[in-house]
Coordinates of N, CA, C and O in Angstrom, one line a residue:
M210 N 0.8 -1.1 0.1 CA 0.0 -0.1 0.0 C 0.8 1.5 -0.2 O 1.8 1.6 0.7
R211 N 0.6 2.1 -1.3 CA 1.5 3.2 -1.0 C 0.8 4.4 0.2 O -0.3 4.5 0.5
K212 N 1.6 5.2 0.8 CA 2.1 5.6 1.8 C 1.3 7.3 0.9 O 1.1 7.5 -0.4
P213 N 0.5 8.2 2.0 CA -0.4 9.2 1.3 C 1.2 10.2 0.9 O 2.4 10.1 1.1
S214 N 0.7 11.4 0.1 CA 1.6 12.2 -1.2 C 1.8 13.3 0.4 O 1.2 13.3 1.0
I215 N 3.0 14.0 0.1 CA 3.8 15.0 0.8 C 4.1 16.0 0.4 O 4.5 16.2 -1.0
G216 N 3.7 17.1 1.0 CA 4.1 18.5 0.1 C 5.5 19.0 0.4 O 6.2 17.9 0.5
D217 N 6.4 19.6 -0.4 CA 7.7 20.4 -0.7 C 7.8 20.4 0.5 O 8.8 20.1 0.9
Q218 N 7.1 21.3 1.3 CA 7.7 21.9 2.7 C 7.7 20.3 3.6 O 8.8 20.6 4.3
E219 N 6.5 19.7 3.9 CA 6.7 18.4 4.5 C 7.8 18.1 3.9 O 8.7 16.7 4.8
L220 N 8.5 17.7 2.9 CA 9.3 16.6 2.3 C 10.9 17.3 3.1 O 11.6 16.7 3.3
A221 N 10.8 18.9 2.8 CA 12.2 19.4 3.5 C 11.9 19.2 4.7 O 13.1 19.0 5.5
L222 N 11.2 19.2 5.3 CA 11.1 19.0 7.1 C 11.1 17.2 7.5 O 12.2 17.2 8.1
L223 N 10.8 16.4 6.6 CA 11.2 15.2 6.6 C 12.8 15.0 6.4 O 13.1 14.3 7.0
Q224 N 13.6 15.6 5.1 CA 14.8 15.1 5.0 C 15.6 16.0 6.3 O 16.7 15.1 6.5
H225 N 15.1 17.1 6.7 CA 16.0 17.7 8.3 C 15.8 16.9 9.1 O 16.9 16.7 9.6
I226 N 14.7 16.1 9.4 CA 14.6 15.1 10.4 C 15.5 13.9 10.4 O 16.1 13.9 11.0
D227 N 15.4 13.7 9.3 CA 16.3 12.6 8.8 C 17.7 12.9 8.9 O 18.5 11.7 9.7
E228 N 18.2 13.9 8.5 CA 19.6 14.3 9.0 C 20.3 14.1 10.1 O 20.9 14.5 10.9
S229 N 19.0 15.2 11.0 CA 19.3 15.5 12.1 C 19.0 14.1 13.3 O 19.8 14.2 14.4
G230 N 18.3 13.2 12.6 CA 18.2 12.0 13.7 C 17.3 12.4 15.0 O 16.2 13.5 14.5
A231 N 16.9 11.7 15.9 CA 15.9 11.5 16.6 C 15.7 13.0 17.3 O 16.7 13.8 17.6
A232 N 14.6 13.8 17.3 CA 14.6 15.0 17.7 C 13.2 15.7 18.6 O 12.0 15.2 18.0
S233 N 13.6 16.8 19.3 CA 11.9 16.9 20.3 C 11.6 18.2 18.9 O 11.9 18.7 17.9
V234 N 9.8 18.5 19.0 CA 9.5 19.5 18.4 C 10.0 20.9 18.4 O 10.1 21.7 17.3
G235 N 10.7 21.3 19.7 CA 11.3 22.7 20.1 C 12.5 22.4 19.6 O 12.9 23.3 18.4
E236 N 13.5 21.3 19.2 CA 14.3 21.5 18.1 C 14.5 21.6 17.1 O 15.2 22.4 16.2
I237 N 14.0 20.7 16.2 CA 13.1 21.3 14.7 C 12.6 22.2 14.8 O 13.0 22.9 13.8
A238 N 11.7 22.7 15.8 CA 11.2 24.1 15.2 C 12.2 25.0 15.4 O 12.3 26.4 14.2
A239 N 13.2 25.2 16.0 CA 14.5 25.8 15.8 C 15.3 25.9 14.8 O 15.6 27.1 14.4
S240 N 15.8 24.5 14.7 CA 16.4 24.5 13.9 C 16.2 24.2 12.1 O 16.8 24.8 10.9
F241 N 15.0 24.1 12.3 CA 14.3 24.0 10.6 C 13.2 25.2 10.7 O 12.9 25.9 9.8
G242 N 12.6 25.5 11.4 CA 11.2 26.5 11.7 C 11.5 27.7 11.7 O 10.9 28.7 10.5
E243 N 12.7 28.1 12.4 CA 12.9 29.7 12.5 C 13.5 30.5 11.5 O 13.2 31.2 10.8
P244 N 14.4 29.4 10.9 CA 14.8 30.2 9.5 C 14.1 30.1 8.5 O 14.5 30.7 7.7
R245 N 12.9 29.1 8.4 CA 11.9 29.9 7.6 C 10.5 30.8 7.9 O 9.6 30.6 7.3
G246 N 11.0 30.9 9.1 CA 9.4 31.8 9.6 C 8.4 31.0 10.1 O 7.4 31.8 9.8
L247 N 8.7 29.8 10.3 CA 7.3 29.0 10.8 C 7.5 29.2 12.4 O 8.7 28.6 13.0
A248 N 6.0 29.2 13.1 CA 5.9 29.2 14.2 C 6.1 27.7 14.5 O 5.6 26.6 13.9
R249 N 6.7 27.7 16.1 CA 6.6 26.6 16.7 C 5.3 25.2 16.6 O 5.4 24.3 16.1
S250 N 4.3 25.9 16.7 CA 3.1 25.2 16.5 C 2.3 24.6 14.9 O 2.0 23.6 14.6
T251 N 3.3 25.5 13.9 CA 3.4 24.9 12.5 C 3.7 24.0 12.6 O 3.7 23.1 11.9
V252 N 5.2 23.9 12.9 CA 6.1 22.8 12.5 C 5.5 21.8 13.4 O 5.5 20.6 13.0
L253 N 4.9 21.8 14.6 CA 4.6 20.2 15.7 C 3.2 20.2 14.4 O 3.2 18.8 14.0
T254 N 2.3 20.7 14.0 CA 1.3 20.2 12.9 C 1.8 19.5 11.6 O 1.2 18.6 11.6
M255 N 3.2 20.2 11.4 CA 3.4 19.4 10.0 C 4.2 18.3 10.3 O 3.9 17.3 9.8
M256 N 4.4 17.8 11.8 CA 5.1 16.7 12.2 C 3.8 15.6 12.6 O 4.5 14.6 12.2
E257 N 3.5 16.1 13.2 CA 2.1 15.4 13.5 C 1.5 14.8 12.2 O 1.1 13.4 12.1
R258 N 1.2 15.8 10.9 CA 1.1 15.3 9.8 C 1.4 13.9 9.1 O 1.2 13.0 8.6
L259 N 2.9 14.2 9.4 CA 4.1 13.3 9.0 C 3.7 11.8 9.5 O 3.9 11.3 9.2
R260 N 3.8 12.4 10.6 CA 3.4 10.9 11.7 C 2.4 10.2 11.2 O 2.3 8.7 11.2
G261 N 1.2 11.1 11.3 CA -0.1 10.3 10.4 C -0.3 9.6 9.3 O -1.1 8.9 9.1
K262 N 0.8 10.2 8.4 CA 0.8 10.0 7.2 C 1.8 8.5 6.9 O 2.1 7.5 6.2
G263 N 2.2 8.1 8.2 CA 3.7 7.1 8.3 C 4.7 7.6 8.1 O 5.9 6.6 7.8
F264 N 5.1 8.6 7.9 CA 6.6 8.8 7.5 C 7.5 8.9 8.7 O 8.8 9.3 8.8
L265 N 6.8 10.0 9.7 CA 7.6 10.1 11.2 C 7.2 8.9 12.1 O 5.8 8.7 12.4
K266 N 7.9 8.6 13.3 CA 7.2 8.0 14.5 C 7.9 9.0 15.4 O 8.7 9.7 15.6
R267 N 7.3 8.4 16.7 CA 7.9 9.4 18.2 C 7.4 8.5 19.0 O 7.3 7.2 19.4
R268 N 8.7 8.9 20.2 CA 9.0 8.1 21.2 C 9.2 8.9 22.3 O 9.8 9.8 22.1
Q269 N 8.2 8.6 23.5 CA 8.7 9.8 24.8 C 9.4 9.3 25.5 O 9.8 8.0 25.9
L270 N 10.7 10.4 25.4 CA 11.7 9.7 26.4 C 11.8 11.1 27.8 O 11.9 12.2 27.3
R271 N 12.1 10.7 28.8 CA 12.0 11.6 30.1 C 10.8 12.6 29.6 O 11.1 14.2 29.6
G272 N 9.9 12.5 29.7 CA 8.5 13.4 29.4 C 8.7 14.2 28.0 O 7.5 15.1 28.1
M273 N 9.2 13.8 27.4 CA 9.2 14.3 25.9 C 9.2 13.7 24.8 O 10.1 12.7 24.6
F274 N 8.4 14.4 23.7 CA 8.6 13.5 22.7 C 9.5 13.5 21.3 O 9.9 14.7 21.2
R275 N 10.0 12.6 21.1 CA 11.6 12.6 20.3 C 10.2 12.0 18.9 O 10.1 10.9 18.8
Y276 N 10.9 12.8 17.7 CA 10.5 12.3 16.5 C 11.7 11.7 15.5 O 12.7 12.6 15.5
S277 N 11.6 10.8 14.6 CA 12.3 10.4 14.2 C 11.8 9.9 12.7 O 10.5 9.7 12.7
T278 N 12.4 9.4 11.5 CA 11.9 9.0 10.5 C 11.6 7.5 10.4 O 12.7 7.2 11.2
V279 N 10.8 6.9 9.9 CA 10.1 5.9 9.8 C 11.0 5.1 9.1 O 11.9 4.0 9.4
T280 N 11.2 5.1 7.6 CA 12.2 4.5 6.8 C 13.2 5.8 6.2 O 14.0 5.1 5.2
G281 N 13.5 6.8 6.9 CA 14.3 7.5 5.6 C 13.2 8.3 4.8 O 12.4 8.4 4.5
A282 N 14.7 9.4 4.9 CA 13.5 10.5 3.5 C 13.7 10.2 2.1 O 12.7 10.7 1.2
G283 N 14.3 9.0 2.0 CA 14.6 8.4 0.3 C 13.0 8.0 0.2 O 12.8 8.1 -1.0
E284 N 12.4 7.2 1.1 CA 11.2 6.7 0.7 C 10.3 7.6 0.2 O 9.4 7.8 -0.5
A285 N 10.2 8.6 1.2 CA 9.1 10.0 1.3 C 9.3 10.5 -0.2 O 8.7 11.0 -0.9
M286 N 11.1 10.8 -0.9 CA 11.1 11.1 -2.0 C 10.5 10.6 -3.4 O 10.3 11.0 -4.5
R287 N 10.8 9.3 -2.9 CA 10.0 8.4 -4.3 C 8.9 8.6 -4.4 O 8.3 8.6 -5.1
S288 N 8.3 8.7 -3.3 CA 6.7 8.7 -3.3 C 6.2 10.0 -3.6 O 5.0 10.0 -5.0
A289 N 7.1 11.2 -3.6 CA 6.9 12.5 -4.1 C 6.7 12.4 -5.6 O 6.4 12.9 -6.6
V290 N 8.2 12.0 -5.7 CA 8.4 12.0 -7.7 C 7.3 11.1 -8.2 O 6.7 11.1 -9.7
G291 N 6.7 10.3 -7.6 CA 5.8 9.3 -8.4 C 4.6 9.7 -8.4 O 3.8 9.8 -9.2
S292 N 4.2 10.9 -7.4 CA 3.0 11.1 -7.2 C 2.9 12.5 -8.1 O 1.8 12.9 -9.1
F293 N 4.1 13.4 -8.7 CA 4.5 13.9 -9.5 C 4.1 13.5 -11.1 O 3.7 13.9 -12.0
V294 N 4.6 12.1 -11.1 CA 5.1 11.9 -12.5 C 3.6 11.5 -12.7 O 2.9 11.3 -14.0
E295 N 2.5 11.0 -11.8 CA 1.3 10.4 -11.9 C 0.2 11.5 -12.3 O -0.3 11.2 -13.3
K296 N 0.3 12.3 -11.2 CA -0.4 13.6 -11.4 C -0.4 14.4 -12.3 O -1.0 15.0 -12.9
T297 N 1.1 14.8 -12.4 CA 1.4 16.0 -13.0 C 1.7 15.7 -14.7 O 1.4 16.4 -15.9
L298 N 2.4 14.6 -14.7 CA 2.8 14.0 -16.1 C 1.8 13.2 -17.0 O 2.3 12.0 -17.9
S299 N 0.8 12.3 -16.1 CA -0.2 11.6 -16.8 C 0.6 10.2 -16.6 O 0.3 9.8 -17.4
G300 N 1.6 10.3 -16.0 CA 2.3 8.5 -15.9 C 3.5 8.6 -16.7 O 3.9 7.6 -16.9
S301 N 3.5 9.9 -17.4 CA 4.7 9.6 -18.6 C 6.3 10.0 -17.8 O 5.8 11.3 -17.1
V302 N 7.3 9.5 -18.2 CA 8.7 10.1 -17.7 C 9.0 11.0 -18.9 O 10.0 11.7 -18.9
S303 N 8.4 11.0 -20.5 CA 8.9 11.5 -21.2 C 9.3 13.0 -21.2 O 10.5 13.7 -21.2
P304 N 8.3 13.8 -20.6 CA 8.6 15.2 -20.2 C 9.7 15.2 -19.4 O 10.2 16.3 -19.6
F305 N 9.4 14.5 -18.3 CA 11.0 14.8 -17.3 C 12.1 14.5 -17.5 O 13.2 15.0 -18.1
V306 N 12.2 13.3 -18.8 CA 13.6 13.1 -19.6 C 13.7 14.0 -20.2 O 15.0 14.6 -20.4
A307 N 12.8 14.7 -21.1 CA 13.0 15.7 -22.4 C 14.0 17.2 -21.5 O 14.8 17.3 -21.8
W308 N 13.2 17.2 -19.9 CA 13.8 18.1 -19.3 C 15.0 17.9 -19.0 O 15.8 19.0 -19.0
M309 N 15.4 16.9 -18.3 CA 16.7 16.6 -18.4 C 17.4 16.4 -19.3 O 18.6 16.9 -19.0
S310 N 17.4 16.1 -20.3 CA 18.2 16.3 -21.6 C 18.6 17.5 -21.8 O 19.7 17.9 -22.3
E311 N 17.8 19.0 -21.7 CA 18.0 20.1 -21.7 C 18.6 20.8 -20.7 O 19.2 22.2 -21.0
R312 N 18.8 20.3 -19.6 CA 19.2 20.6 -18.3 C 21.0 20.8 -18.7 O 21.7 19.8 -19.2
A313 N 21.7 22.0 -18.5 CA 23.2 22.0 -18.8 C 23.6 21.7 -17.3 O 24.6 21.0 -18.0
E314 N 23.0 21.3 -16.3 CA 24.0 21.3 -14.7 C 23.7 20.0 -14.6 O 24.1 19.3 -13.0
V315 N 24.0 18.9 -15.3 CA 23.7 17.5 -15.2 C 25.5 17.2 -14.6 O 26.1 17.3 -15.7
S316 N 25.4 16.8 -13.3 CA 27.1 16.2 -13.3 C 27.2 15.2 -13.7 O 26.4 14.2 -14.0
D317 N 28.7 14.3 -13.6 CA 29.4 13.3 -14.0 C 28.4 12.4 -13.3 O 27.9 11.0 -13.7
D318 N 28.4 12.4 -12.1 CA 27.9 11.3 -11.2 C 26.4 11.6 -11.3 O 26.0 10.1 -11.3
E319 N 25.7 12.5 -11.5 CA 24.0 12.3 -11.6 C 24.1 11.5 -13.3 O 23.0 10.5 -13.1
L320 N 24.8 11.8 -14.2 CA 24.7 11.6 -15.2 C 25.1 9.5 -15.0 O 24.2 8.6 -15.7
A321 N 25.7 9.2 -14.2 CA 26.4 7.7 -14.1 C 25.1 7.5 -13.4 O 24.7 5.8 -14.2
E322 N 24.6 7.7 -12.7 CA 23.1 7.0 -11.7 C 22.5 7.1 -12.9 O 21.8 6.0 -12.9
L323 N 21.9 7.9 -13.5 CA 21.0 7.4 -14.8 C 21.5 7.0 -15.9 O 20.1 5.8 -15.9
E324 N 22.4 6.5 -16.4 CA 22.8 5.7 -16.8 C 22.7 3.8 -16.2 O 22.0 3.1 -16.8
A325 N 23.0 4.3 -14.5 CA 22.9 2.7 -14.1 C 21.6 2.3 -14.1 O 21.0 1.0 -13.8
L326 N 20.4 3.5 -14.0 CA 19.2 3.3 -13.7 C 18.4 2.7 -14.9 O 17.6 1.9 -15.0
V327 N 18.9 3.3 -16.3 CA 18.7 3.3 -17.1 C 19.3 1.6 -17.7 O 18.2 0.4 -18.3
S328 N 20.1 1.1 -17.4 CA 20.7 -0.4 -17.2 C 19.9 -1.0 -16.5 O 19.7 -2.2 -16.8
Q329 N 19.7 -0.7 -15.5 CA 19.1 -1.8 -14.9 C 17.3 -1.8 -15.2 O 16.6 -3.1 -15.0
L330 N 16.8 -0.8 -15.6 CA 15.3 -0.8 -16.3 C 15.5 -1.9 -17.6 O 14.9 -2.3 -17.7
Q331 N 16.4 -1.5 -18.6 CA 16.8 -2.7 -19.5 C 16.6 -4.4 -19.2 O 16.0 -5.2 -19.7
S332 N 17.6 -4.4 -18.0 CA 17.6 -5.7 -17.5 C 16.4 -6.5 -17.1 O 16.1 -7.5 -17.4
R333 N 15.4 -5.5 -16.5 CA 14.0 -5.9 -16.1 C 13.6 -6.4 -17.0 O 12.8 -7.2 -17.3
R334 N 13.2 -5.4 -18.0 CA 12.3 -5.6 -19.3 C 12.7 -6.8 -19.7 O 12.0 -8.0 -20.3
K335 N 14.5 -7.1 -20.0 CA 14.8 -8.7 -20.9 C 14.0 -9.6 -19.7 O 14.5 -10.7 -20.4
E336 N 14.2 -9.7 -18.6 CA 14.1 -10.7 -17.6 C 12.4 -11.0 -17.7 O 11.7 -12.2 -17.2
S337 N 11.5 -9.8 -18.0 CA 10.1 -10.2 -18.1 C 9.4 -11.0 -19.7 O 9.9 -11.4 -20.1

């Protein structure tokens, strides 16, 4: 079963928590919310939403909840990309590939990663 989609701000928050490790709402509000002009209550709401969607978990430690990612930000990123492809691109990756081909800033590492993915897709296709 697929997890619910998340927005850009939620994805950024999830990545921040994944990089920070288990943290309290106050810690995340200070390190993530304050630089973005978000109130502590807004950060709490976002964190609880992410917990409700299954991306975050919380554990009580010395009277305070500590939040951490369930599986890491990578799964959320894949979910967000999948949702974008399905909803915005009608399930076709061709517009995205066309955009990538016109983008001048593709690094050697990114290009190698893309080549590896295409190779992986071709291998799967041959196995079917």
